[in-house]
Amino acid sequence: SQKTKSERLPPFTPILNAELSSQAFKKLTGNSVKVLLYFRRIHGVVKTKSGDNFNGTFDLTYKEAERLGFARSTFSRAIKDLIDKGFIDIVVQGGKRGCGLSNSKYKISERWRDYGTRSFIKRPRYPCEP
């Protein structure tokens, strides 16, 4: 049956229960958690028959982060923290210190599942756009 507008859930940003109880999530700073939630909201989560699909790429510029209330240095530390704990990966390194071609492009990662174990894959290299 079709739900009426008042019966529908309001928009929300999903965090998996496994993420909340993971060692990686417990080690994130408060600002990193906030940035992760914004990344999740921007990226969205696409449900498929086999589960969640986290393959899309997205960006969140420093200018956009400032509009959300983050200082550049805070946003930069949060990005590093999220990469180091396995929640996001950089698909394309942009900016002045990167390849300088565009904004950095990110993707949601599930490396966090192995955080704190021998099989954890540390920070991947940042490729430039082709």
mmCIF file of C-alpha atoms in Angstrom:
data_model
loop_
_atom_site.group_PDB
_atom_site.id
_atom_site.type_symbol
_atom_site.label_atom_id
_atom_site.label_comp_id
_atom_site.label_asym_id
_atom_site.label_seq_id
_atom_site.Cartn_x
_atom_site.Cartn_y
_atom_site.Cartn_z
ATOM 1 C CA SER A 1 0.000 0.000 0.000
ATOM 2 C CA GLN A 2 1.097 3.559 -0.672
ATOM 3 C CA LYS A 3 2.046 5.588 2.406
ATOM 4 C CA THR A 4 0.651 9.063 2.754
ATOM 5 C CA LYS A 5 3.034 11.992 2.970
ATOM 6 C CA SER A 6 2.599 12.238 6.758
ATOM 7 C CA GLU A 7 3.394 8.515 7.208
ATOM 8 C CA ARG A 8 6.698 8.618 5.302
ATOM 9 C CA LEU A 9 9.986 8.906 7.105
ATOM 10 C CA PRO A 10 11.692 12.280 6.839
ATOM 11 C CA PRO A 11 15.012 12.365 4.942
ATOM 12 C CA PHE A 12 17.840 10.828 6.957
ATOM 13 C CA THR A 13 21.504 9.879 6.637
ATOM 14 C CA PRO A 14 22.225 6.178 7.190
ATOM 15 C CA ILE A 15 25.034 4.781 9.313
ATOM 16 C CA LEU A 16 25.299 1.014 9.503
ATOM 17 C CA ASN A 17 25.091 -0.574 12.964
ATOM 18 C CA ALA A 18 28.349 -2.388 12.197
ATOM 19 C CA GLU A 19 29.996 1.004 11.590
ATOM 20 C CA LEU A 20 28.746 2.452 14.869
ATOM 21 C CA SER A 21 30.184 -0.429 16.863
ATOM 22 C CA SER A 22 33.457 -0.672 14.878
ATOM 23 C CA GLN A 23 36.851 0.178 16.354
ATOM 24 C CA ALA A 24 37.420 2.603 13.485
ATOM 25 C CA PHE A 25 34.254 4.608 14.253
ATOM 26 C CA LYS A 26 35.068 4.732 17.959
ATOM 27 C CA LYS A 27 38.458 6.301 17.113
ATOM 28 C CA LEU A 28 37.045 9.060 14.872
ATOM 29 C CA THR A 29 37.025 12.635 16.136
ATOM 30 C CA GLY A 30 33.683 14.410 16.499
ATOM 31 C CA ASN A 31 34.382 16.601 13.467
ATOM 32 C CA SER A 32 35.299 13.531 11.418
ATOM 33 C CA VAL A 33 31.948 11.954 12.252
ATOM 34 C CA LYS A 34 30.174 15.156 11.144
ATOM 35 C CA VAL A 35 32.088 15.226 7.848
ATOM 36 C CA LEU A 36 31.339 11.522 7.308
ATOM 37 C CA LEU A 37 27.632 12.241 7.748
ATOM 38 C CA TYR A 38 27.799 15.050 5.188
ATOM 39 C CA PHE A 39 29.629 12.736 2.785
ATOM 40 C CA ARG A 40 26.927 10.128 3.298
ATOM 41 C CA ARG A 41 24.198 12.695 2.681
ATOM 42 C CA ILE A 42 25.880 13.928 -0.500
ATOM 43 C CA HIS A 43 26.679 10.452 -1.751
ATOM 44 C CA GLY A 44 23.504 8.727 -0.681
ATOM 45 C CA VAL A 45 23.254 4.988 -0.312
ATOM 46 C CA VAL A 46 21.825 2.970 -3.149
ATOM 47 C CA LYS A 47 20.129 -0.256 -2.066
ATOM 48 C CA THR A 48 20.694 -3.217 -4.323
ATOM 49 C CA LYS A 49 19.624 -6.849 -4.050
ATOM 50 C CA SER A 50 23.081 -7.760 -2.764
ATOM 51 C CA GLY A 51 23.139 -4.972 -0.154
ATOM 52 C CA ASP A 52 24.427 -1.413 -0.058
ATOM 53 C CA ASN A 53 26.324 -0.024 -3.032
ATOM 54 C CA PHE A 54 29.112 2.412 -2.137
ATOM 55 C CA ASN A 55 30.769 2.680 -5.564
ATOM 56 C CA GLY A 56 29.862 6.251 -6.556
ATOM 57 C CA THR A 57 32.337 9.107 -6.430
ATOM 58 C CA PHE A 58 31.557 12.582 -5.090
ATOM 59 C CA ASP A 59 33.255 15.746 -3.920
ATOM 60 C CA LEU A 60 32.874 18.236 -1.109
ATOM 61 C CA THR A 61 35.051 21.293 -1.652
ATOM 62 C CA TYR A 62 36.708 23.334 1.071
ATOM 63 C CA LYS A 63 34.433 26.235 0.142
ATOM 64 C CA GLU A 64 31.354 24.024 0.619
ATOM 65 C CA ALA A 65 32.801 22.715 3.901
ATOM 66 C CA GLU A 66 33.235 26.301 5.114
ATOM 67 C CA ARG A 67 29.561 26.982 4.327
ATOM 68 C CA LEU A 68 28.722 23.962 6.490
ATOM 69 C CA GLY A 69 30.672 25.543 9.365
ATOM 70 C CA PHE A 70 34.055 23.788 9.103
ATOM 71 C CA ALA A 71 37.344 25.688 9.149
ATOM 72 C CA ARG A 72 39.670 24.604 6.332
ATOM 73 C CA SER A 73 42.153 23.057 8.760
ATOM 74 C CA THR A 74 39.377 21.174 10.603
ATOM 75 C CA PHE A 75 37.976 19.837 7.327
ATOM 76 C CA SER A 76 41.452 18.794 6.178
ATOM 77 C CA ARG A 77 42.108 16.898 9.444
ATOM 78 C CA ALA A 78 38.688 15.221 9.220
ATOM 79 C CA ILE A 79 39.398 14.039 5.653
ATOM 80 C CA LYS A 80 42.749 12.607 6.761
ATOM 81 C CA ASP A 81 41.092 10.902 9.755
ATOM 82 C CA LEU A 82 38.352 9.364 7.593
ATOM 83 C CA ILE A 83 40.925 8.054 5.114
ATOM 84 C CA ASP A 84 43.209 6.759 7.872
ATOM 85 C CA LYS A 85 40.329 4.880 9.539
ATOM 86 C CA GLY A 86 39.030 3.465 6.240
ATOM 87 C CA PHE A 87 35.722 5.319 5.796
ATOM 88 C CA ILE A 88 36.587 7.161 2.579
ATOM 89 C CA ASP A 89 39.173 6.903 -0.186
ATOM 90 C CA ILE A 90 40.394 9.585 -2.540
ATOM 91 C CA VAL A 91 39.690 8.581 -6.122
ATOM 92 C CA VAL A 92 41.272 11.730 -7.631
ATOM 93 C CA GLN A 93 43.615 14.058 -5.740
ATOM 94 C CA GLY A 94 42.855 17.668 -6.621
ATOM 95 C CA GLY A 95 43.921 21.032 -5.278
ATOM 96 C CA LYS A 96 47.236 22.874 -5.099
ATOM 97 C CA ARG A 97 49.165 20.079 -3.405
ATOM 98 C CA GLY A 98 47.661 17.314 -5.484
ATOM 99 C CA CYS A 99 47.505 17.133 -9.219
ATOM 100 C CA GLY A 100 46.025 20.623 -9.412
ATOM 101 C CA LEU A 101 43.446 19.683 -12.029
ATOM 102 C CA SER A 102 40.186 19.874 -10.083
ATOM 103 C CA ASN A 103 38.534 19.200 -6.736
ATOM 104 C CA SER A 104 39.420 15.978 -4.972
ATOM 105 C CA LYS A 105 36.977 13.171 -5.685
ATOM 106 C CA TYR A 106 36.110 10.707 -2.935
ATOM 107 C CA LYS A 107 34.293 7.435 -2.562
ATOM 108 C CA ILE A 108 32.839 5.733 0.476
ATOM 109 C CA SER A 109 35.054 2.841 1.548
ATOM 110 C CA GLU A 110 34.498 -0.217 3.673
ATOM 111 C CA ARG A 111 38.162 -0.543 4.698
ATOM 112 C CA TRP A 112 36.975 0.429 8.210
ATOM 113 C CA ARG A 113 35.746 -3.152 8.660
ATOM 114 C CA ASP A 114 39.374 -4.333 8.958
ATOM 115 C CA TYR A 115 40.668 -1.368 10.992
ATOM 116 C CA GLY A 116 42.947 -2.544 13.796
ATOM 117 C CA THR A 117 43.643 -5.911 12.149
ATOM 118 C CA ARG A 118 46.544 -7.179 10.055
ATOM 119 C CA SER A 119 44.376 -7.180 6.945
ATOM 120 C CA PHE A 120 43.631 -3.436 7.196
ATOM 121 C CA ILE A 121 44.743 -1.656 4.028
ATOM 122 C CA LYS A 122 46.386 1.609 5.012
ATOM 123 C CA ARG A 123 45.947 4.869 3.173
ATOM 124 C CA PRO A 124 45.949 4.204 -0.581
ATOM 125 C CA ARG A 125 47.899 6.368 -3.032
ATOM 126 C CA TYR A 126 46.093 9.319 -4.569
ATOM 127 C CA PRO A 127 45.808 9.011 -8.342
ATOM 128 C CA CYS A 128 45.581 12.007 -10.680
ATOM 129 C CA GLU A 129 42.780 12.362 -13.196
ATOM 130 C CA PRO A 130 43.697 10.824 -16.554
#
